[in-house]
Short mmCIF file of C-alpha atoms in Angstrom, two decimals:
data_model
loop_
_atom_site.label_atom_id
_atom_site.label_comp_id
_atom_site.label_asym_id
_atom_site.label_seq_id
_atom_site.Cartn_x
_atom_site.Cartn_y
_atom_site.Cartn_z
CA MET I 220 -18.00 12.30 -4.97
CA THR I 221 -21.51 11.92 -6.24
CA TYR I 222 -23.52 14.71 -7.89
CA SER I 223 -25.68 15.03 -4.75
CA LYS I 224 -22.62 15.62 -2.59
CA ILE I 225 -21.22 18.11 -5.10
CA SER I 226 -24.50 20.00 -5.17
CA LEU I 227 -24.71 20.12 -1.39
CA LEU I 228 -21.12 21.32 -1.08
CA PHE I 229 -21.71 23.92 -3.78
CA CYS I 230 -24.74 25.31 -1.94
CA LEU I 231 -22.87 25.44 1.37
CA LEU I 232 -19.66 27.07 0.19
CA PHE I 233 -20.56 29.33 -2.70
CA PRO I 234 -20.83 32.91 -1.38
CA VAL I 235 -24.13 34.51 -2.23
CA SER I 236 -23.58 38.18 -2.96
CA VAL I 237 -26.19 40.84 -3.59
CA LEU I 238 -25.17 43.77 -5.74
CA ALA I 239 -26.92 46.85 -4.39
CA GLN I 240 -27.76 49.57 -6.88
CA THR I 241 -26.09 52.92 -6.09
CA VAL I 242 -28.65 55.76 -5.99
CA VAL I 243 -27.41 59.33 -6.52
CA PRO I 244 -29.50 61.70 -4.34
CA ASP I 245 -31.44 64.44 -6.10
CA THR I 246 -29.49 67.68 -5.58
CA LEU I 247 -32.72 69.68 -5.49
CA LYS I 248 -34.01 67.67 -2.58
CA LYS I 249 -32.67 67.03 0.88
CA ALA I 250 -31.39 63.48 1.22
CA ALA I 251 -33.52 61.35 3.47
CA ARG I 252 -31.81 60.37 6.75
CA PRO I 253 -31.87 56.62 7.48
CA ASP I 254 -33.67 55.67 10.63
CA SER I 255 -32.04 53.96 13.64
CA ALA I 256 -33.54 50.52 12.82
CA ALA I 257 -31.90 50.51 9.39
CA ILE I 258 -28.53 51.47 10.91
CA ALA I 259 -28.75 48.70 13.50
CA ASP I 260 -29.69 46.13 10.88
CA SER I 261 -26.82 47.17 8.62
CA THR I 262 -24.34 47.07 11.52
CA ALA I 263 -25.47 43.58 12.56
CA ARG I 264 -25.16 42.32 9.00
CA LEU I 265 -21.62 43.69 8.67
CA LYS I 266 -20.57 42.09 11.96
CA LYS I 267 -22.00 38.74 10.84
CA GLU I 268 -20.13 38.92 7.52
CA GLU I 269 -16.85 39.82 9.26
CA ALA I 270 -17.29 36.94 11.72
CA ALA I 271 -17.91 34.51 8.86
CA LYS I 272 -14.75 35.68 7.09
CA ALA I 273 -12.70 35.35 10.28
CA ALA I 274 -13.98 31.85 11.08
CA PRO I 275 -11.43 29.09 10.30
CA VAL I 276 -12.15 26.84 7.35
CA ALA I 277 -12.89 23.26 8.42
CA ALA I 278 -10.38 20.67 7.25
CA SER I 279 -11.58 18.21 4.64
CA ASP I 280 -12.78 14.93 6.06
CA PRO I 281 -10.53 12.06 4.88
CA THR I 282 -13.13 9.44 5.70
CA GLY I 283 -15.79 8.11 3.36
CA PHE I 284 -16.61 5.46 0.77
CA HIS I 285 -15.30 5.64 -2.79
CA TYR I 286 -15.55 3.24 -5.70
CA LYS I 287 -14.57 2.70 -9.32
CA ILE I 288 -16.12 0.21 -11.76
CA THR I 289 -14.49 -0.82 -15.06
CA ALA I 290 -15.79 -2.91 -17.96
CA ASP I 291 -14.04 -3.77 -21.21
CA GLY I 292 -13.68 -6.56 -23.72
CA THR I 293 -13.86 -7.59 -27.34
CA ILE I 294 -16.10 -9.63 -29.65
CA THR I 295 -15.09 -10.98 -33.08
CA ALA I 296 -16.94 -13.24 -35.53
CA GLY I 297 -16.00 -14.98 -38.76
CA ASN I 298 -13.03 -17.30 -39.19
CA VAL I 299 -12.41 -16.93 -35.46
CA ASP I 300 -15.29 -16.52 -33.03
CA ARG I 301 -13.91 -14.75 -29.99
CA ALA I 302 -15.59 -13.07 -27.02
CA LEU I 303 -13.83 -11.62 -23.99
CA ILE I 304 -15.45 -9.59 -21.21
CA GLN I 305 -13.66 -8.12 -18.20
CA VAL I 306 -15.31 -6.44 -15.22
CA GLY I 307 -13.45 -4.96 -12.29
CA GLY I 308 -13.96 -2.68 -9.35
CA SER I 309 -12.10 -0.75 -6.69
CA PHE I 310 -13.82 -0.12 -3.37
CA ASP I 311 -12.29 2.01 -0.67
CA TRP I 312 -13.71 2.75 2.77
CA ALA I 313 -11.77 5.07 5.05
CA VAL I 314 -13.32 4.46 8.46
CA SER I 315 -11.12 7.05 10.15
CA LYS I 316 -7.67 8.59 9.89
CA ILE I 317 -6.32 5.34 11.37
CA PHE I 318 -8.16 2.48 9.60
CA ARG I 319 -8.96 1.99 5.92
CA PHE I 320 -10.48 -1.03 4.14
CA ALA I 321 -10.27 -1.71 0.41
CA SER I 322 -11.07 -4.37 -2.18
CA SER I 323 -10.39 -4.75 -5.93
CA PRO I 324 -12.38 -7.73 -7.28
CA THR I 325 -12.06 -8.70 -10.95
CA PHE I 326 -13.84 -11.15 -13.26
CA ALA I 327 -12.97 -12.15 -16.83
CA TYR I 328 -14.87 -14.49 -19.12
CA GLY I 329 -13.76 -15.51 -22.58
CA ARG I 330 -14.65 -18.08 -25.26
CA GLN I 331 -13.04 -18.88 -28.60
CA ASN I 332 -14.57 -21.15 -31.25
CA GLN I 333 -17.13 -22.45 -28.75
CA GLN I 334 -14.38 -23.37 -26.26
CA LEU I 335 -14.12 -21.85 -22.79
CA ASN I 336 -10.77 -20.11 -22.37
CA GLU I 337 -11.01 -17.56 -19.56
CA ARG I 338 -13.08 -17.78 -16.45
CA GLU I 339 -10.96 -15.79 -14.04
CA PHE I 340 -12.13 -14.53 -10.66
CA LEU I 341 -10.14 -12.68 -8.02
CA ALA I 342 -11.49 -11.24 -4.77
CA ASP I 343 -9.34 -9.58 -2.16
CA PHE I 344 -9.76 -7.66 1.08
CA ARG I 345 -7.15 -5.24 2.41
CA ALA I 346 -6.90 -3.34 5.68
CA SER I 347 -4.41 -0.58 6.43
CA TYR I 348 -3.45 1.03 9.72
CA LEU I 349 -2.24 4.66 9.98
CA HIS I 350 -2.96 5.06 6.26
CA GLU I 351 -2.77 8.87 6.47
CA ARG I 352 0.91 8.71 7.39
CA ARG I 353 3.85 8.23 5.04
CA PHE I 354 4.79 4.95 6.75
CA TYR I 355 1.83 2.62 7.40
CA TYR I 356 0.89 -1.02 8.07
CA LEU I 357 -1.35 -3.36 6.09
CA GLY I 358 -2.84 -6.84 6.02
CA PHE I 359 -4.80 -8.67 3.35
CA GLY I 360 -6.38 -11.89 2.15
CA ALA I 361 -7.42 -13.06 -1.34
CA THR I 362 -9.00 -15.93 -3.22
CA GLU I 363 -8.53 -16.69 -6.92
CA VAL I 364 -10.02 -19.10 -9.48
CA SER I 365 -8.55 -19.42 -12.99
CA ASN I 366 -9.60 -21.67 -15.84
CA LEU I 367 -6.81 -20.18 -17.96
CA ARG I 368 -4.13 -21.43 -15.54
CA LYS I 369 -6.12 -24.46 -14.32
CA ILE I 370 -6.28 -23.17 -10.78
CA ARG I 371 -9.20 -24.62 -8.85
CA ASN I 372 -8.56 -22.29 -5.92
CA ARG I 373 -5.71 -20.12 -4.73
CA LEU I 374 -5.72 -18.67 -1.20
CA THR I 375 -3.27 -16.03 -0.03
CA GLY I 376 -2.92 -13.98 3.12
CA GLY I 377 -0.28 -11.86 4.75
CA ALA I 378 0.77 -8.64 6.44
CA GLY I 379 3.50 -6.04 6.09
CA VAL I 380 4.34 -2.37 5.74
CA GLY I 381 3.99 0.38 3.18
CA TYR I 382 5.78 3.65 2.43
CA LYS I 383 4.56 6.61 0.35
CA LEU I 384 7.43 7.83 -1.80
CA LEU I 385 5.29 10.58 -3.33
CA SER I 386 1.91 11.85 -2.17
CA ARG I 387 0.62 14.89 -4.03
CA LYS I 388 -2.63 15.93 -5.61
CA ASN I 389 -1.58 14.87 -9.12
CA ALA I 390 1.11 12.29 -8.34
CA TYR I 391 1.16 9.30 -6.00
CA LEU I 392 3.80 6.59 -5.67
CA SER I 393 4.02 3.94 -2.95
CA VAL I 394 5.95 0.76 -2.16
CA THR I 395 4.66 -2.07 0.04
CA ASN I 396 6.44 -5.18 1.28
CA VAL I 397 4.62 -8.07 2.94
CA LEU I 398 5.20 -11.65 3.99
CA LEU I 399 2.44 -13.89 2.66
CA TYR I 400 1.34 -17.51 2.65
CA GLU I 401 -0.05 -19.06 -0.53
CA TYR I 402 -1.93 -22.30 -1.16
CA THR I 403 -2.70 -23.17 -4.79
CA ASP I 404 -4.89 -26.14 -5.76
CA PHE I 405 -4.42 -26.99 -9.45
CA ILE I 406 -7.27 -28.63 -11.37
CA SER I 407 -5.02 -31.42 -12.69
CA ASN I 408 -2.20 -32.63 -10.46
CA THR I 409 0.64 -34.80 -11.73
CA ALA I 410 3.93 -36.01 -10.37
CA GLU I 411 5.58 -33.06 -12.09
CA VAL I 412 3.36 -30.34 -10.60
CA GLN I 413 1.74 -30.67 -7.19
CA ASP I 414 -0.39 -28.25 -5.19
CA VAL I 415 1.62 -25.31 -3.89
CA ASN I 416 2.17 -24.46 -0.23
CA VAL I 417 4.63 -21.62 -0.13
CA LEU I 418 5.82 -18.56 1.78
CA ARG I 419 6.51 -15.52 -0.36
CA ASN I 420 7.94 -12.07 -0.02
CA SER I 421 5.67 -9.74 -1.98
CA THR I 422 6.80 -6.28 -3.09
CA ARG I 423 4.35 -3.96 -4.81
CA VAL I 424 5.08 -0.66 -6.56
CA PHE I 425 1.97 1.42 -7.28
CA GLY I 426 1.78 4.78 -9.03
CA GLU I 427 -0.96 7.13 -10.21
CA TYR I 428 -0.38 10.36 -12.12
CA GLN I 429 -2.84 12.96 -13.44
CA TRP I 430 -2.68 16.13 -15.51
CA ASP I 431 -4.99 18.65 -17.17
CA ASP I 432 -7.08 18.86 -13.99
CA GLY I 433 -7.50 15.08 -13.84
CA ARG I 434 -8.75 14.62 -17.38
CA TYR I 435 -5.84 12.33 -18.24
CA SER I 436 -4.26 9.78 -15.91
CA VAL I 437 -1.72 6.96 -15.96
CA ASN I 438 -1.70 4.11 -13.41
CA HIS I 439 0.83 1.34 -12.98
CA THR I 440 1.14 -1.63 -10.62
CA LEU I 441 4.00 -4.11 -10.32
CA PHE I 442 4.10 -7.19 -8.05
CA LEU I 443 7.30 -9.17 -7.49
CA GLN I 444 6.68 -12.33 -5.41
CA PRO I 445 9.60 -14.77 -5.02
CA ALA I 446 9.12 -17.83 -2.78
CA LEU I 447 11.20 -18.11 0.36
CA ASN I 448 11.16 -21.90 0.86
CA GLN I 449 11.32 -23.30 -2.70
CA PRO I 450 12.16 -22.31 -6.32
CA ASN I 451 8.97 -20.51 -7.26
CA LEU I 452 8.62 -17.01 -8.71
CA ARG I 453 5.56 -14.98 -9.58
CA TRP I 454 5.38 -11.47 -10.95
CA ASN I 455 2.71 -9.43 -12.67
CA GLY I 456 2.22 -5.86 -13.72
CA ASN I 457 -0.08 -3.53 -15.60
CA VAL I 458 -0.04 -0.03 -17.06
CA SER I 459 -3.21 1.84 -17.97
CA PHE I 460 -4.00 5.16 -19.64
CA GLN I 461 -7.34 6.80 -18.91
CA MET I 462 -9.12 9.81 -20.46
CA ARG I 463 -12.16 11.29 -18.74
CA LEU I 464 -15.18 12.00 -20.96
CA THR I 465 -17.58 13.20 -18.25
CA ALA I 466 -17.46 13.56 -14.49
CA LEU I 467 -18.39 9.86 -14.17
CA ILE I 468 -17.33 8.13 -17.41
CA SER I 469 -13.86 7.62 -18.88
CA VAL I 470 -12.27 5.51 -21.60
CA ARG I 471 -9.28 3.35 -20.70
CA THR I 472 -6.70 1.11 -22.30
CA MET I 473 -4.60 -1.32 -20.26
CA VAL I 474 -1.62 -3.58 -20.86
CA GLN I 475 -1.22 -6.54 -18.45
CA ASN I 476 1.40 -9.25 -18.08
CA SER I 477 1.58 -12.18 -15.64
CA TYR I 478 4.37 -14.73 -15.12
CA GLU I 479 4.51 -17.85 -12.92
CA SER I 480 7.46 -20.22 -12.88
CA VAL I 481 5.32 -23.12 -11.58
CA VAL I 482 2.15 -23.80 -13.58
CA ALA I 483 -0.19 -26.70 -14.33
CA VAL I 484 0.74 -29.19 -17.04
CA GLY I 485 -0.03 -27.84 -20.51
CA ARG I 486 -0.11 -24.22 -19.35
CA LYS I 487 2.37 -21.52 -20.40
CA ASN I 488 4.33 -19.50 -17.86
CA ASN I 489 3.49 -16.11 -19.30
CA ASP I 490 0.16 -14.43 -20.14
CA PHE I 491 -0.17 -11.06 -21.89
CA ARG I 492 -3.37 -9.07 -22.35
CA TRP I 493 -4.21 -5.69 -23.91
CA THR I 494 -7.74 -4.34 -23.48
CA MET I 495 -9.78 -1.18 -23.96
CA GLY I 496 -13.06 -0.18 -22.31
CA LEU I 497 -15.10 2.19 -20.19
CA VAL I 498 -14.69 3.27 -16.58
CA LEU I 499 -17.40 4.43 -14.16
CA GLU I 500 -15.75 6.30 -11.33
CA VAL I 501 -16.94 8.11 -8.23
CA LYS I 502 -14.39 9.90 -6.06
#
């Protein structure tokens, strides 16, 4: 929620009270009798206050647009010249209590000793149906480019279901399971490794936990994606710890690991990354 929205909500909901000074009448004088206009005005004001107290409080609107932007990386110079920059975002648009759209694009760029290592780009689009319920439906599509894994283009798309195991203010845990199609075009094809056309079952476990009124939070995501029509396994996961500095800015550290059983020639199956950086978040 932006500062403008917070200010507007504060002005609308904060009760304005006026503390009237109590005047003790002079015992040597006869107390003045209030006129009928003052009585009527006081009665009307009391009725209005009672009606406002009795009015039901409107339920919070679950719809709206929310986003989070992250940026982290490292730069070293000397015997090893190394630069790595990562930028990511989370965009969420709840159109209604029925439909929700979301996207989490990421970009990483890294060089070492004048050689390009990372140039990773991932863009996805997700849609969920009945997202306010414990059991819901979802569909998604994604495109990925990776210099690190020599992937010229990877396209995925699928649909499935999700279930909220835990949904509280300070703790959220969900599991999704989808059937997806994947096409991967490697930069260098050989007889050993060809482009991939595969059906996968994708299971995701996502959790988010907060304490100290949201100042500290831990997030984790795990994907397990075995192929259904050939020997091919992918899995990746990450765990992050975040500490809020201000209402908008936080510091974060994240551990990430990715594994693919089928990779381009000369590439390793496993990649591990540990980063620290800043987070700009609006809820």
